[in-house]
Coordinates of C-alpha atoms and ligand atoms in Angstrom, one line a residue:
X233 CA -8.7 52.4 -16.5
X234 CA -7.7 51.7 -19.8
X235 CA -10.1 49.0 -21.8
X236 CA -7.2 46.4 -22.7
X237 CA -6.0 47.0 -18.7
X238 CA -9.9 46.3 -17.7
X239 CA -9.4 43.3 -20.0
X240 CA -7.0 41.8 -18.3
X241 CA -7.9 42.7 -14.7
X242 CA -11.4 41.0 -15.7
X243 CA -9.6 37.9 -17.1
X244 CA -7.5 37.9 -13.9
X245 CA -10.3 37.8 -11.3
X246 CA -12.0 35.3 -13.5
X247 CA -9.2 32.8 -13.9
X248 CA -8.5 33.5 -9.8
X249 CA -12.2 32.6 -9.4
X250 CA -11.8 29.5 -11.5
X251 CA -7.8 28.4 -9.9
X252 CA -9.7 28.7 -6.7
X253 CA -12.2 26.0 -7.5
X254 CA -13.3 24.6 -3.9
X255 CA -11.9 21.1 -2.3
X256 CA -12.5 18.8 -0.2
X257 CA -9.9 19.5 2.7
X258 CA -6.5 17.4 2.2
X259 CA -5.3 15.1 5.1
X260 CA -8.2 15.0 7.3
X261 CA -8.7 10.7 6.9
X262 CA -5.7 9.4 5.5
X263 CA -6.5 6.6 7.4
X264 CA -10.0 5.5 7.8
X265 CA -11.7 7.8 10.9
X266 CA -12.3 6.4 14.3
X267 CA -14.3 7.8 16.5
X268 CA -17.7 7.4 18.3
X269 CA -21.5 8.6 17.2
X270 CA -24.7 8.6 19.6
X271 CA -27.2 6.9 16.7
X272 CA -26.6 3.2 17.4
X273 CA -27.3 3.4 21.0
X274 CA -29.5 6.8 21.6
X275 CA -31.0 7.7 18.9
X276 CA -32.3 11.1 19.2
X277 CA -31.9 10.7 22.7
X278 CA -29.0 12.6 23.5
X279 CA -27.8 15.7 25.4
X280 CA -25.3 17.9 26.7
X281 CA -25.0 15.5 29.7
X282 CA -24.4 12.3 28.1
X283 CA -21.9 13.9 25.5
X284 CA -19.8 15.1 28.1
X285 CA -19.6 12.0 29.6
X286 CA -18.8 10.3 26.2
X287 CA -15.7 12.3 25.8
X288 CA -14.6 11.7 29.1
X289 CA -15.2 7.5 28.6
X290 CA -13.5 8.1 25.4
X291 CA -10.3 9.3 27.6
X292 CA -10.6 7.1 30.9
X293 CA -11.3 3.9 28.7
X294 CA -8.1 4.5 26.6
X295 CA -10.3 4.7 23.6
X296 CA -8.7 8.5 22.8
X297 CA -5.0 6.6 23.3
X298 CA -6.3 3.9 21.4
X299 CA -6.9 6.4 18.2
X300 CA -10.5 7.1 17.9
X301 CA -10.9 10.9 18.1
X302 CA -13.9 12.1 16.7
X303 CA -17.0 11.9 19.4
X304 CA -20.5 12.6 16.9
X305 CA -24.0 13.6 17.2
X306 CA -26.2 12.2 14.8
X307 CA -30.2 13.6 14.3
X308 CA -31.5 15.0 17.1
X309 CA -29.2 17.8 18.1
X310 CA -31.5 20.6 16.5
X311 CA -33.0 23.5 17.6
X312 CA -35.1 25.9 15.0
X313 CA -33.3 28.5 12.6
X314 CA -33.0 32.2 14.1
X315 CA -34.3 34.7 12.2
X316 CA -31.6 34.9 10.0
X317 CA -31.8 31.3 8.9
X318 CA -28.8 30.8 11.4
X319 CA -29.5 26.6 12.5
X320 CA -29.4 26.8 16.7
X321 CA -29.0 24.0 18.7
X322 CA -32.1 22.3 20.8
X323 CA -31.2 24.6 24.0
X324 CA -32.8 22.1 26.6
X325 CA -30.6 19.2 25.2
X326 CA -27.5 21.3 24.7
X327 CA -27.7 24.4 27.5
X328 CA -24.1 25.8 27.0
X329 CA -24.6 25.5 23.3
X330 CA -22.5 23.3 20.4
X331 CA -19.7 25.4 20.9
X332 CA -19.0 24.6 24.5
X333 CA -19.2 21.1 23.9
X334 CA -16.7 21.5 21.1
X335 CA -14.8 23.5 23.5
X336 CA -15.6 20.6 25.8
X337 CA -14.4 18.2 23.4
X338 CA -11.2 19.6 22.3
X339 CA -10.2 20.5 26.0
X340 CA -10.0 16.6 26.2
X341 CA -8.0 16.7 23.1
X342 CA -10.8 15.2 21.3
X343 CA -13.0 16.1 17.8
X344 CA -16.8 17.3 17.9
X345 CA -18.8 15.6 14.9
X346 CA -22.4 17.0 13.8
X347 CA -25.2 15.2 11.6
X348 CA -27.6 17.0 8.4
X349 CA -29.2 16.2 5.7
X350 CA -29.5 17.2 1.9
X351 CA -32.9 17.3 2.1
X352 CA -35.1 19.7 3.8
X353 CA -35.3 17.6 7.0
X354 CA -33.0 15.3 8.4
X355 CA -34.2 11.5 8.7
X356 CA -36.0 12.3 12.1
X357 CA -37.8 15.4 11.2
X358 CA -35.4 18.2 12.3
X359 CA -34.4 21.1 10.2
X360 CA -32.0 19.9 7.7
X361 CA -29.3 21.8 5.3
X362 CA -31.3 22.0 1.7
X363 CA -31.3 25.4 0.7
X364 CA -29.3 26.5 4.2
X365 CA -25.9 24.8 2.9
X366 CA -23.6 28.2 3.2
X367 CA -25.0 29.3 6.5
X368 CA -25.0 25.5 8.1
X369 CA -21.0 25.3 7.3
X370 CA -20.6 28.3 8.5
X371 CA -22.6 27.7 11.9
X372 CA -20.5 24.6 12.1
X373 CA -17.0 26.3 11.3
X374 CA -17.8 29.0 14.2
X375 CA -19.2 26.0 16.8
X376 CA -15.9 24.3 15.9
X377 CA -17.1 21.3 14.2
X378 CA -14.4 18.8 13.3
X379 CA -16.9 16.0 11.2
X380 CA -19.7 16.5 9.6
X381 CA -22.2 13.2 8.3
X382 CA -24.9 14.5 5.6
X383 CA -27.8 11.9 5.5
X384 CA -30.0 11.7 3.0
X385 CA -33.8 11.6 3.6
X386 CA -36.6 14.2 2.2
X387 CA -34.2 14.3 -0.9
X388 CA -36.9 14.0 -3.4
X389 CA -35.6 15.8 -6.9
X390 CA -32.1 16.3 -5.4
X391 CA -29.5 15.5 -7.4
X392 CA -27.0 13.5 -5.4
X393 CA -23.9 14.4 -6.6
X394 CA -24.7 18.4 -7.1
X395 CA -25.9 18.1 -3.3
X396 CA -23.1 17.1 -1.7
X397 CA -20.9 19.0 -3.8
X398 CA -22.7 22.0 -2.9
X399 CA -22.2 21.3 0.7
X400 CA -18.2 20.5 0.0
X401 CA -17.8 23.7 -1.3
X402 CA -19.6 25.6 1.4
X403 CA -17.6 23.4 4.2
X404 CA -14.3 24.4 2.2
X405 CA -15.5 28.6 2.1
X406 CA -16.2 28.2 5.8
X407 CA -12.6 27.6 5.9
X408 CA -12.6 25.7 9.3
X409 CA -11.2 22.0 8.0
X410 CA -14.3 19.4 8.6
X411 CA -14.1 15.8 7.9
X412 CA -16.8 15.3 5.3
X413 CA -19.0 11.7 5.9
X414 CA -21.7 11.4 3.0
X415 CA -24.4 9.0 4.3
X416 CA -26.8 8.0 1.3
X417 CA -26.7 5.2 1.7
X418 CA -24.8 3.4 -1.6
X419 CA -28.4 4.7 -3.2
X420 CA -26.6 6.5 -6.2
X421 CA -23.5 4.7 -6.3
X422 CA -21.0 7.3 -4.8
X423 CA -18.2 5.2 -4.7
X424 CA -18.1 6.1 -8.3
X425 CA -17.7 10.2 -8.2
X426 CA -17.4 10.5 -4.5
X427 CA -13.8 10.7 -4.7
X428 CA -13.0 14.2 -4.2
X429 CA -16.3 15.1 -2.5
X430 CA -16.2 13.2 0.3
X431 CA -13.8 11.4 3.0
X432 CA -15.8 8.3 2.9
X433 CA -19.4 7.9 2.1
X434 CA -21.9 5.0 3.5
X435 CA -22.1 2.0 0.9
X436 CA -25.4 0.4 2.3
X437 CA -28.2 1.0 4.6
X438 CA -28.7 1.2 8.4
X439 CA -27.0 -1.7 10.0
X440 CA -28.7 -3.3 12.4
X441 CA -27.5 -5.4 16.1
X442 CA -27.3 -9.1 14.6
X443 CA -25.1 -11.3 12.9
X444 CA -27.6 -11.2 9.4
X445 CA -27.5 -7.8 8.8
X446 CA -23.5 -7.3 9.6
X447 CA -23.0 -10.3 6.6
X448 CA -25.2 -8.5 4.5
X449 CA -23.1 -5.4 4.8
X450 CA -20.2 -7.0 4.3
X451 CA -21.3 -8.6 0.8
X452 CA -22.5 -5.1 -0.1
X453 CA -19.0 -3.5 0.7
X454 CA -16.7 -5.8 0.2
X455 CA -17.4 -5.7 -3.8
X456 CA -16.2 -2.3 -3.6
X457 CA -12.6 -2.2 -2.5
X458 CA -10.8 -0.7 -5.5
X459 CA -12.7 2.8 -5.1
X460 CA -11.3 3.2 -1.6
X461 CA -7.9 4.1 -0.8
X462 CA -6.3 7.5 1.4
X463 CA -8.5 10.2 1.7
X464 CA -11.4 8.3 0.5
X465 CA -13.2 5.4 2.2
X466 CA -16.2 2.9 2.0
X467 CA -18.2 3.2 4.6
X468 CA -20.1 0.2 5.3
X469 CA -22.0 2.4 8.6
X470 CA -20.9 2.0 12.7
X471 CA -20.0 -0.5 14.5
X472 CA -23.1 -2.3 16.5
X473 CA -19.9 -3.9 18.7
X474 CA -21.2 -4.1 22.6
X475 CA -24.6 -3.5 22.1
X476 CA -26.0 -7.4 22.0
X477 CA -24.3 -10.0 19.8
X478 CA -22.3 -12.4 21.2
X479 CA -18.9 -12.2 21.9
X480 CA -17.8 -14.3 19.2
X481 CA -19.9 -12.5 16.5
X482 CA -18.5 -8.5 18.0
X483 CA -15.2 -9.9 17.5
X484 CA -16.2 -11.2 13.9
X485 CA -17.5 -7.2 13.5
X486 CA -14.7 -5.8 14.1
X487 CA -12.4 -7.9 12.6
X488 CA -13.8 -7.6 9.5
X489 CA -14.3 -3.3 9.9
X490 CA -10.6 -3.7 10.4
X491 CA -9.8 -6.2 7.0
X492 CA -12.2 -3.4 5.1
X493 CA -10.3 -0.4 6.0
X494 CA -13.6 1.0 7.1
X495 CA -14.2 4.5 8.9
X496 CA -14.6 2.7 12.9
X497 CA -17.1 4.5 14.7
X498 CA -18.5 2.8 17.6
X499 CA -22.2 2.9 18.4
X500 CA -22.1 1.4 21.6
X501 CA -22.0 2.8 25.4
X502 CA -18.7 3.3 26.1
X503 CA -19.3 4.7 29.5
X504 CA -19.6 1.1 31.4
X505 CA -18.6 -1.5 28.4
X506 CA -18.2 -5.2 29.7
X507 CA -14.5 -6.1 29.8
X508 CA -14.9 -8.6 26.7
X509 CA -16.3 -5.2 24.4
X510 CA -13.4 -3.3 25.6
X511 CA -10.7 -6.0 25.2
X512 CA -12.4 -5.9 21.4
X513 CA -12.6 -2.5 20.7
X514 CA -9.0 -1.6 22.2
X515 CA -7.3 -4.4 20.4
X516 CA -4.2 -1.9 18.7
X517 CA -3.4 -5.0 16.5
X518 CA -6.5 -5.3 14.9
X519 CA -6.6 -1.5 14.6
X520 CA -3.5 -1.9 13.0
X521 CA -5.1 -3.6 10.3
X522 CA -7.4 -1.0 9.8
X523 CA -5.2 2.2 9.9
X524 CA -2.4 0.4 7.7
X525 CA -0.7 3.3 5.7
X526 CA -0.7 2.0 2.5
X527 CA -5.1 2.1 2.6
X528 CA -5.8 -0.9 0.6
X529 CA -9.4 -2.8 1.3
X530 CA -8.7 -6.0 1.9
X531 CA -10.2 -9.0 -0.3
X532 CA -11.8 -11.8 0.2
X533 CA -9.5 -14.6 -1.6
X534 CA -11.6 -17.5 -1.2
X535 CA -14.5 -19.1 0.2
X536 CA -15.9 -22.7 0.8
X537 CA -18.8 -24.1 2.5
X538 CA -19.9 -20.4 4.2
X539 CA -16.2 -20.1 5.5
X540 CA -13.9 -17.1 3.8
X541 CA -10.6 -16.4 3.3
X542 CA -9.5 -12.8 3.2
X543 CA -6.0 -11.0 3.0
X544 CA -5.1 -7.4 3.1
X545 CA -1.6 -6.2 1.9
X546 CA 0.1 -3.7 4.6
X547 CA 2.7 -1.2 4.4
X548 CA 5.7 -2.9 5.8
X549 CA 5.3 -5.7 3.6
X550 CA 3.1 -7.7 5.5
X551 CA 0.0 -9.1 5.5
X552 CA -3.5 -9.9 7.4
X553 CA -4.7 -13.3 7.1
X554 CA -8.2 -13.5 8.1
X555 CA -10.5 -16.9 8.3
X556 CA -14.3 -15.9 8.3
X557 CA -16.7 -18.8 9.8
X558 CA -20.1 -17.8 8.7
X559 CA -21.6 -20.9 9.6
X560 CA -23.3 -21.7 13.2
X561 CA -21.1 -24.5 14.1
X562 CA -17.3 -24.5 14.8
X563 CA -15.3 -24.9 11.3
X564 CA -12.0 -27.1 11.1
X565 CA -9.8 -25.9 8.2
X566 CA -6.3 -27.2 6.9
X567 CA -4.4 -23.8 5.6
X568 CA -2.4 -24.5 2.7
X569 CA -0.6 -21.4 2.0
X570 CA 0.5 -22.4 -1.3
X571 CA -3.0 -21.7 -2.5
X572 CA -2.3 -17.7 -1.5
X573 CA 0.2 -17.6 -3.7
X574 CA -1.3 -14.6 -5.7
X575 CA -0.6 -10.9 -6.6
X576 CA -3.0 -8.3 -5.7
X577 CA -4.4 -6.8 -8.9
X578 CA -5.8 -3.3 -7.5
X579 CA -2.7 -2.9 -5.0
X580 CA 0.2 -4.8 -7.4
X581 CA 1.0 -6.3 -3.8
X582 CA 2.3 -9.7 -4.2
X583 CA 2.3 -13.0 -1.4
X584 CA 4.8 -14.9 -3.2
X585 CA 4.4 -17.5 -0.7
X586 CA 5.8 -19.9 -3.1
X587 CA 9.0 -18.4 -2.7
X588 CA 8.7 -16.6 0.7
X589 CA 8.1 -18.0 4.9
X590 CA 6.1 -16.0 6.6
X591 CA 5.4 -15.8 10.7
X592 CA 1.9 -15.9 11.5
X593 CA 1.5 -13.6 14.7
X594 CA -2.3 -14.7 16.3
X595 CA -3.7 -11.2 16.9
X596 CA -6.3 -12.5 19.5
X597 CA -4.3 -14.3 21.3
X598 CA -1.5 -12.7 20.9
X599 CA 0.6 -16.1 20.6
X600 CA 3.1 -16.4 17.5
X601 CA 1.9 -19.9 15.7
X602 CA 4.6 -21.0 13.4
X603 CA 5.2 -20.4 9.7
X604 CA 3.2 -20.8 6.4
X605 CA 5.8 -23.2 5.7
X606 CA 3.5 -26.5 6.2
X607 CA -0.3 -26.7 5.7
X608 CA -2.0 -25.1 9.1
X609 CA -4.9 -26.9 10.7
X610 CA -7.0 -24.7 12.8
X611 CA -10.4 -24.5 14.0
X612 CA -12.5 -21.4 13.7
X613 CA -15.7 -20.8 16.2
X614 CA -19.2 -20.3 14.8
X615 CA -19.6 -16.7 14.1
X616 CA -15.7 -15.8 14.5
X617 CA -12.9 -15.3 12.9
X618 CA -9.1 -16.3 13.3
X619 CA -6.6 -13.5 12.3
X620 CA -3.0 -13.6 11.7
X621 CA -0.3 -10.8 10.9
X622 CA 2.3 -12.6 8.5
X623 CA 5.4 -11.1 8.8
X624 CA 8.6 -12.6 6.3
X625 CA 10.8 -14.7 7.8
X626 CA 14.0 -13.4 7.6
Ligands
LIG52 C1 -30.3 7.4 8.6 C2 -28.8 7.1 8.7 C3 -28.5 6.7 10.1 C4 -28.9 7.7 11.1 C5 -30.3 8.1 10.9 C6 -30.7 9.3 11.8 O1 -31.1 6.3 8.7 O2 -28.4 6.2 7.7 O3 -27.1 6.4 10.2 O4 -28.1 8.9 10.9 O5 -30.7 8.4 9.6 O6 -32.1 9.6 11.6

């Protein structure tokens, strides 16, 4: 070959090498994910058994026709690496192997999730992806892994954003397209250069079953709506729905999940859910909310005496109207939708209820209650929330 022609072919490969710069795959959460993870409720207490059984509660419940998909392990799946370095699967937990529960899985028309870490071990002690991040995304391409949550423990001297980088690019050269959760945890502000590295990434620590530490989510993530949007999604961690608040406060939960656009992934067991957790969790209205096309994070507008106003803007031109009572006693409050008159700075969405009449659609009850044409007077429960869909009167 000719020098200049060598030249050139070098330049070629190079500049393919470069044009083929790795990605996050396209499409995979345009809407925030739903789906269900085994931490919450099990722990490292999980198995073949109990997964199965998942996926099929996710179909007989309606919670697969309701939209959630994904059904995920979190720590404790993990065998030791083969010889090779190859990660296996803890073979008394998982007999028939990750890849006939992901068979298992997508038989029911459902997604198979898996959990690592950046660091050398996972949060529980199990072998995690630092130094393995090729052959882990490839493991997972070949078991047929749909989601994959990276956590963030044993991370000493890692830097953040190189880590999950590296794993992005070793999830896209697998070539099997894998939803892409990073989990550390708001620690090094990822809503910040997360963007194309991740489908959503955790805002806050572990939440815990109670009403305190769902609040204190909330204020973390709720700061944060303007870096989340299609594709790319604050995650302020599962839901804790069914597994021992009241009634009142799940419904609270959700609600607000929904008015956050956040991923929902329930923590709870699905298998035998009381009525009342169902009747939250399968509430398409409320889901709605949270799966809205246009991906904008709702806001909280106001807030007086511990009870908060929010509003989301949605893609048909609507919008969620959402009273928060924080406090531990009921909460009267007389709705004067003149004060909502506003436009949306990081959507350019606008209420105009000046000029406009909206319907408010109760999406608890179900029960249409008027127009935002005269001040509203409603009472909201201790621990609850009221929600409306307001839809223009034409
Ligand atoms: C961390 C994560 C949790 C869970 C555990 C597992 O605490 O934030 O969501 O995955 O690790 O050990």
């Amino acid at each position: 070959m000719k020098k200049s022609t060598m030249l050139v072919a070098v330049a070629m490969l190079l500049s393919c090498s470069i044009g083929a710069k790795a990605q996050k795959f396209d499409h995979l959460a345009d809407t925030p994910a739903m789906g269900w993870n085994s931490w919450n409720k099990y722990q490292c207490n999980i198995s073949e058994d109990l997964i199965k059984g998942i996926v099929d509660a996710m179909v007989s419940t309606g919670l697969k026709d309701a939209g959630y998909q994904y059904v995920n392990l979190d720590d404790g799946w993990h065998g030791q690496r083969d010889a090779d370095g190859f990660i296996q699967c803890d073979a008394k937990k998982f007999p028939e192997g990750i890849k006939g529960l992901s068979d298992y899985a997508h038989s029911k028309g459902l997604k198979l999730g898996i959990y690592s870490c950046c660091g050398k071990l996972t949060c529980a002690g199990y072998s995690a992806s630092l130094g393995h991040e090729y052959q882990d995304a490839l493991q997972y391409a070949r078991w047929g892994i749909d989601y994959l949550k990276e956590d963030w423990c044993y991370c000493e001297n890692v830097n953040p954003k190189g880590a999950y980088a590296l794993m992005r690019d070793a999830l896209h050269d697998a070539g099997r397209p894998i939803y892409f959760s990073l989990c550390e945890w708001g620690s090094n502000k990822p809503w910040e250069w997360a963007k194309d590295t991740g489908h959503s990434w955790r805002t806050t620590g572990d939440i815990q079953c109670n009403w305190k530490s769902v609040m204190t989510i909330l204020d973390k993530n709720k700061v944060l709506r303007k870096y989340a949007g299609p594709g790319h999604w604050n995650d302020p961690d599962m839901l804790e729905v069914g597994n021992g608040m009241s009634v009142n406060e799940d419904r609270a939960h959700f609600t607000m999940w929904c008015m956050m656009s956040a991923p929902l992934i329930l923590g709870n067991e699905i298998r035998n859910m009381k009525p009342e957790t169902a009747a939250i969790l399968l509430n398409k209205d409320v889901i709605a909310l949270d799966q809205d096309k246009l991906g904008v994070q709702g806001m909280m507008f106001s807030s007086v005496e511990n009870v908060e106003y929010w509003v989301k803007p949605l893609a048909d031109g609507d919008w969620a109207f959402c009273i928060l009572n924080r406090n531990e006693q009921p909460q009267k409050c007389g709705i004067d939708w003149r004060m909502f008159d506003f436009k949306d700075e990081v959507s350019g969405c606008a209420t105009n209820l000046q000029t406009k009449v909206y319907t408010l659609r109760n999406l608890w009850t179900k029960k249409m209650e008027g127009t935002t044409k005269r001040v509203k007077t409603v009472v909201v429960p201790a621990h609850d929330v009221l929600v409306y869909r307001m839809t223009e009167k034409k």
